[in-house]
Short mmCIF file of C-alpha atoms in Angstrom, two decimals:
data_model
loop_
_atom_site.label_atom_id
_atom_site.label_comp_id
_atom_site.label_asym_id
_atom_site.label_seq_id
_atom_site.Cartn_x
_atom_site.Cartn_y
_atom_site.Cartn_z
CA MET A 1 -41.60 -116.82 -52.28
CA GLY A 2 -40.89 -118.66 -49.02
CA LYS A 3 -42.39 -117.68 -45.69
CA SER A 4 -38.98 -116.70 -44.33
CA GLU A 5 -38.46 -114.12 -47.07
CA THR A 6 -39.59 -110.54 -46.58
CA ALA A 7 -41.15 -108.55 -49.39
CA PRO A 8 -39.00 -105.57 -50.45
CA ASN A 9 -40.12 -102.11 -49.36
CA PRO A 10 -40.70 -99.99 -52.52
CA ARG A 11 -39.58 -96.75 -50.82
CA THR A 12 -36.37 -98.32 -49.54
CA SER A 13 -35.59 -99.78 -52.95
CA LYS A 14 -36.06 -96.42 -54.68
CA LYS A 15 -33.78 -94.65 -52.17
CA ALA A 16 -31.10 -97.29 -52.58
CA SER A 17 -31.37 -97.09 -56.34
CA SER A 18 -31.13 -93.30 -56.33
CA ALA A 19 -28.15 -93.36 -53.99
CA ALA A 20 -26.36 -95.79 -56.24
CA LYS A 21 -26.93 -93.65 -59.34
CA ALA A 22 -26.18 -90.23 -57.77
CA PRO A 23 -22.53 -89.16 -58.19
CA ALA A 24 -20.55 -88.67 -55.00
CA ARG A 25 -20.16 -85.00 -54.00
CA PRO A 26 -16.58 -83.84 -53.43
CA ALA A 27 -15.77 -82.86 -49.88
CA ARG A 28 -16.11 -79.11 -49.36
CA ARG A 29 -12.82 -77.39 -48.57
CA PRO A 30 -12.64 -74.73 -45.89
CA ALA A 31 -12.95 -71.18 -47.23
CA ALA A 32 -9.41 -70.28 -46.16
CA ALA A 33 -7.94 -73.16 -48.12
CA ARG A 34 -9.78 -72.04 -51.26
CA THR A 35 -8.44 -68.48 -51.14
CA GLU A 36 -4.84 -68.97 -50.01
CA THR A 37 -2.06 -69.13 -52.57
CA PRO A 38 0.73 -71.66 -51.99
CA TYR A 39 4.25 -70.20 -51.95
CA HIS A 40 7.69 -71.56 -51.24
CA HIS A 41 8.95 -70.08 -47.96
CA GLY A 42 11.46 -67.74 -49.65
CA ALA A 43 9.03 -66.74 -52.38
CA LEU A 44 6.32 -65.91 -49.84
CA ARG A 45 8.41 -63.13 -48.30
CA GLU A 46 8.95 -61.54 -51.71
CA ALA A 47 5.28 -61.99 -52.59
CA LEU A 48 4.27 -60.21 -49.38
CA LEU A 49 6.57 -57.28 -50.13
CA GLU A 50 5.23 -57.02 -53.68
CA ALA A 51 1.69 -57.13 -52.31
CA ALA A 52 2.57 -54.46 -49.74
CA GLU A 53 3.88 -52.15 -52.47
CA ARG A 54 0.68 -52.60 -54.49
CA VAL A 55 -1.48 -51.83 -51.45
CA LEU A 56 0.65 -48.81 -50.57
CA GLU A 57 0.51 -47.26 -54.04
CA ARG A 58 -3.20 -48.00 -54.41
CA ASP A 59 -4.55 -47.25 -50.92
CA GLY A 60 -1.86 -45.09 -49.33
CA LEU A 61 -0.10 -45.56 -46.02
CA ALA A 62 -3.41 -45.47 -44.12
CA GLY A 63 -4.60 -48.53 -46.04
CA LEU A 64 -1.41 -50.52 -45.55
CA THR A 65 -2.04 -53.02 -42.77
CA LEU A 66 -0.77 -56.55 -42.20
CA ARG A 67 -4.24 -57.95 -42.92
CA ALA A 68 -4.54 -55.91 -46.12
CA VAL A 69 -1.19 -57.26 -47.31
CA ALA A 70 -2.19 -60.83 -46.49
CA ARG A 71 -5.43 -60.42 -48.44
CA GLU A 72 -3.59 -58.91 -51.40
CA ALA A 73 -1.11 -61.81 -51.46
CA GLY A 74 -3.85 -64.41 -50.91
CA VAL A 75 -2.30 -65.93 -47.80
CA SER A 76 -3.22 -66.34 -44.14
CA HIS A 77 -3.35 -63.28 -41.90
CA ALA A 78 -0.48 -64.70 -39.85
CA ALA A 79 1.99 -64.77 -42.75
CA PRO A 80 3.13 -61.08 -42.63
CA THR A 81 3.64 -61.28 -38.86
CA HIS A 82 5.72 -64.45 -39.27
CA HIS A 83 8.05 -62.80 -41.80
CA PHE A 84 8.24 -59.19 -40.56
CA GLY A 85 7.14 -59.22 -36.93
CA ASP A 86 4.89 -56.16 -37.06
CA LEU A 87 3.87 -53.31 -39.34
CA THR A 88 7.05 -51.36 -38.56
CA GLY A 89 9.10 -54.34 -39.71
CA LEU A 90 7.14 -54.60 -42.94
CA LEU A 91 7.37 -50.86 -43.64
CA SER A 92 11.11 -50.90 -42.95
CA GLU A 93 11.73 -53.71 -45.41
CA LEU A 94 9.52 -51.98 -47.96
CA ALA A 95 11.44 -48.71 -47.50
CA ALA A 96 14.70 -50.62 -48.03
CA ILE A 97 13.38 -51.80 -51.39
CA GLY A 98 12.39 -48.23 -52.19
CA PHE A 99 15.87 -46.92 -51.44
CA ARG A 100 17.46 -49.62 -53.59
CA GLN A 101 15.16 -48.83 -56.52
CA PHE A 102 15.77 -45.11 -55.95
CA ASN A 103 19.55 -45.53 -55.90
CA ALA A 104 19.51 -47.70 -59.02
CA ALA A 105 17.40 -45.16 -60.93
CA MET A 106 19.79 -42.32 -60.13
CA ALA A 107 22.89 -44.38 -60.92
CA SER A 108 21.40 -45.41 -64.27
CA ALA A 109 20.55 -41.79 -65.13
CA CYS A 110 24.08 -40.64 -64.30
CA ASP A 111 25.61 -43.43 -66.41
CA ALA A 112 23.48 -42.39 -69.39
CA ALA A 113 24.54 -38.73 -69.22
CA THR A 114 27.11 -37.66 -71.81
CA THR A 115 27.96 -34.04 -70.90
CA PRO A 116 28.95 -32.37 -67.61
CA LEU A 117 25.64 -30.47 -67.51
CA GLU A 118 23.62 -33.65 -68.15
CA ARG A 119 25.52 -35.40 -65.37
CA ALA A 120 24.84 -32.52 -62.98
CA LEU A 121 21.11 -32.64 -63.74
CA ALA A 122 20.73 -36.42 -64.09
CA ARG A 123 20.59 -37.25 -60.40
CA PRO A 124 18.00 -34.66 -59.31
CA LYS A 125 15.85 -35.40 -62.36
CA ALA A 126 15.92 -39.13 -61.58
CA TYR A 127 15.17 -38.37 -57.91
CA ILE A 128 11.99 -36.53 -58.83
CA ALA A 129 11.00 -39.00 -61.56
CA TYR A 130 11.15 -41.89 -59.06
CA ALA A 131 9.01 -39.97 -56.56
CA GLN A 132 6.41 -39.21 -59.24
CA ALA A 133 6.29 -42.83 -60.41
CA HIS A 134 6.22 -44.30 -56.87
CA PRO A 135 4.74 -41.66 -54.53
CA GLY A 136 3.76 -44.20 -51.89
CA MET A 137 7.20 -45.79 -51.71
CA TYR A 138 8.89 -42.39 -51.75
CA GLY A 139 6.65 -41.23 -48.92
CA ILE A 140 7.53 -44.04 -46.52
CA MET A 141 11.26 -43.77 -47.27
CA PHE A 142 11.27 -40.48 -45.38
CA ARG A 143 8.76 -41.36 -42.63
CA THR A 144 11.47 -41.96 -40.04
CA GLU A 145 8.99 -42.32 -37.18
CA ARG A 146 7.42 -45.35 -38.89
CA LEU A 147 10.70 -47.13 -39.69
CA ASP A 148 13.28 -49.18 -37.82
CA TYR A 149 16.72 -48.14 -39.05
CA SER A 150 18.37 -50.83 -36.93
CA ARG A 151 17.25 -53.37 -39.53
CA PRO A 152 20.35 -54.08 -41.66
CA SER A 153 18.60 -53.96 -45.02
CA LEU A 154 17.14 -50.50 -44.42
CA HIS A 155 20.30 -49.11 -42.83
CA GLU A 156 22.49 -50.29 -45.71
CA ALA A 157 20.11 -49.03 -48.42
CA ALA A 158 19.75 -45.59 -46.79
CA GLU A 159 23.51 -45.31 -46.30
CA ALA A 160 24.05 -46.17 -49.97
CA SER A 161 21.66 -43.38 -50.91
CA PHE A 162 23.57 -40.86 -48.81
CA ALA A 163 26.86 -42.07 -50.26
CA GLY A 164 25.53 -41.48 -53.77
CA LEU A 165 24.54 -37.93 -52.84
CA ALA A 166 27.90 -37.23 -51.20
CA ASN A 167 29.76 -38.58 -54.23
CA ALA A 168 27.67 -36.44 -56.59
CA ILE A 169 28.41 -33.30 -54.56
CA GLY A 170 32.09 -34.26 -54.40
CA MET A 171 32.23 -34.52 -58.19
CA MET A 172 30.64 -31.09 -58.56
CA ARG A 173 33.10 -29.61 -56.06
CA GLN A 174 35.94 -31.59 -57.62
CA GLU A 175 37.02 -33.05 -54.31
CA GLN A 176 36.82 -36.31 -52.44
CA ILE A 177 34.13 -36.28 -49.74
CA SER A 178 34.30 -38.74 -46.87
CA GLU A 179 30.91 -40.02 -45.77
CA ASP A 180 32.01 -40.19 -42.14
CA ALA A 181 33.75 -36.83 -41.69
CA LEU A 182 32.46 -33.72 -43.46
CA THR A 183 33.76 -30.17 -43.36
CA LEU A 184 31.23 -27.42 -42.74
CA ASN A 185 31.28 -26.41 -46.40
CA GLN A 186 30.84 -30.00 -47.57
CA GLY A 187 27.96 -30.58 -45.16
CA ALA A 188 26.35 -27.32 -46.26
CA ALA A 189 26.67 -28.28 -49.94
CA ILE A 190 25.07 -31.69 -49.34
CA ALA A 191 22.27 -30.27 -47.18
CA ARG A 192 21.57 -27.49 -49.69
CA ALA A 193 21.32 -29.87 -52.65
CA TRP A 194 19.18 -32.38 -50.74
CA SER A 195 16.90 -29.72 -49.30
CA LEU A 196 16.36 -28.14 -52.70
CA VAL A 197 15.52 -31.36 -54.53
CA HIS A 198 13.54 -32.96 -51.70
CA GLY A 199 11.58 -29.78 -51.06
CA PHE A 200 10.84 -29.37 -54.77
CA THR A 201 9.69 -33.00 -54.92
CA MET A 202 7.30 -32.64 -51.98
CA LEU A 203 5.80 -29.44 -53.42
CA LEU A 204 5.39 -31.15 -56.77
CA LEU A 205 3.71 -34.25 -55.29
CA ASP A 206 1.37 -32.07 -53.22
CA GLY A 207 0.37 -30.02 -56.28
CA ARG A 208 1.76 -26.85 -54.72
CA LEU A 209 3.82 -25.86 -57.80
CA GLU A 210 0.81 -25.56 -60.09
CA ASP A 211 0.29 -21.90 -59.18
CA ILE A 212 3.88 -21.04 -60.14
CA LEU A 213 3.78 -23.06 -63.37
CA GLU A 214 0.50 -21.43 -64.46
CA ARG A 215 2.14 -17.99 -64.22
CA MET A 216 5.12 -18.99 -66.35
CA PRO A 217 5.37 -19.13 -70.17
CA GLU A 218 3.01 -21.67 -71.70
CA GLY A 219 4.50 -25.14 -71.91
CA THR A 220 6.90 -24.70 -68.98
CA THR A 221 7.17 -28.04 -67.22
CA ALA A 222 8.16 -28.92 -63.69
CA GLU A 223 11.37 -30.45 -65.08
CA ARG A 224 12.25 -27.21 -66.85
CA LEU A 225 11.57 -25.25 -63.67
CA LEU A 226 13.89 -27.61 -61.79
CA GLU A 227 16.64 -27.13 -64.38
CA ALA A 228 16.36 -23.36 -64.00
CA MET A 229 16.57 -23.66 -60.22
CA LEU A 230 19.66 -25.84 -60.39
CA THR A 231 21.53 -23.77 -62.96
CA ALA A 232 20.56 -20.21 -61.97
CA PRO A 233 22.95 -18.27 -59.68
CA LEU A 234 21.94 -18.49 -56.03
CA ALA A 235 21.73 -14.70 -55.59
CA PRO A 236 22.89 -12.89 -58.76
CA ASN A 237 22.39 -9.35 -57.44
CA LEU A 238 23.77 -9.87 -53.95
CA PRO A 239 26.53 -7.31 -53.28
CA VAL A 240 29.94 -8.74 -52.47
#
């Protein structure tokens, strides 16, 4: 070994050798990037609404926040705000979906009916069945103070629901009912039918009909009670 050469340092050589053998560690991604789910822009809006419905049915209206929806969908907290503006916007779009599902369920039930009595009972039965299957969605559909009816999607879906009710009452009365101009009797018939079914639905969802059902013949269901309400005379012993 010449004088100009320097003897290798054993510690340095071992470190270099270990570094050469050790596999390179992958760069650590930020936590947000690991948890977020990539969506196409159009698909993200639908994914957020689906996530909102899951949160609503699982945690109730009190648990439905923009952050909760973002977590459920696996996206950034800013995503719901970008698509819906605020919680009112999100709730309004969710209620619009509820009304569309609601309307479709009742239309399908009416189409499947084969007798006049089945047709008369199909719509209210489907109304209550939807509310039982989707109590969270049903609840926000009628929380007017939390919704923005100026949003076209919600306005159109709610109007379609009213039109379906008016048409059903018109068929029962065997007359054409205009959605924009009602007579007193037509308005009373629509309000009576809606009040009866909506009130029954709310009592059923709140468990307030259990006391009545327990006093009735064994095996009497809420559906059977509804049928009796809808087909019984309004006041059979009322003097004329």
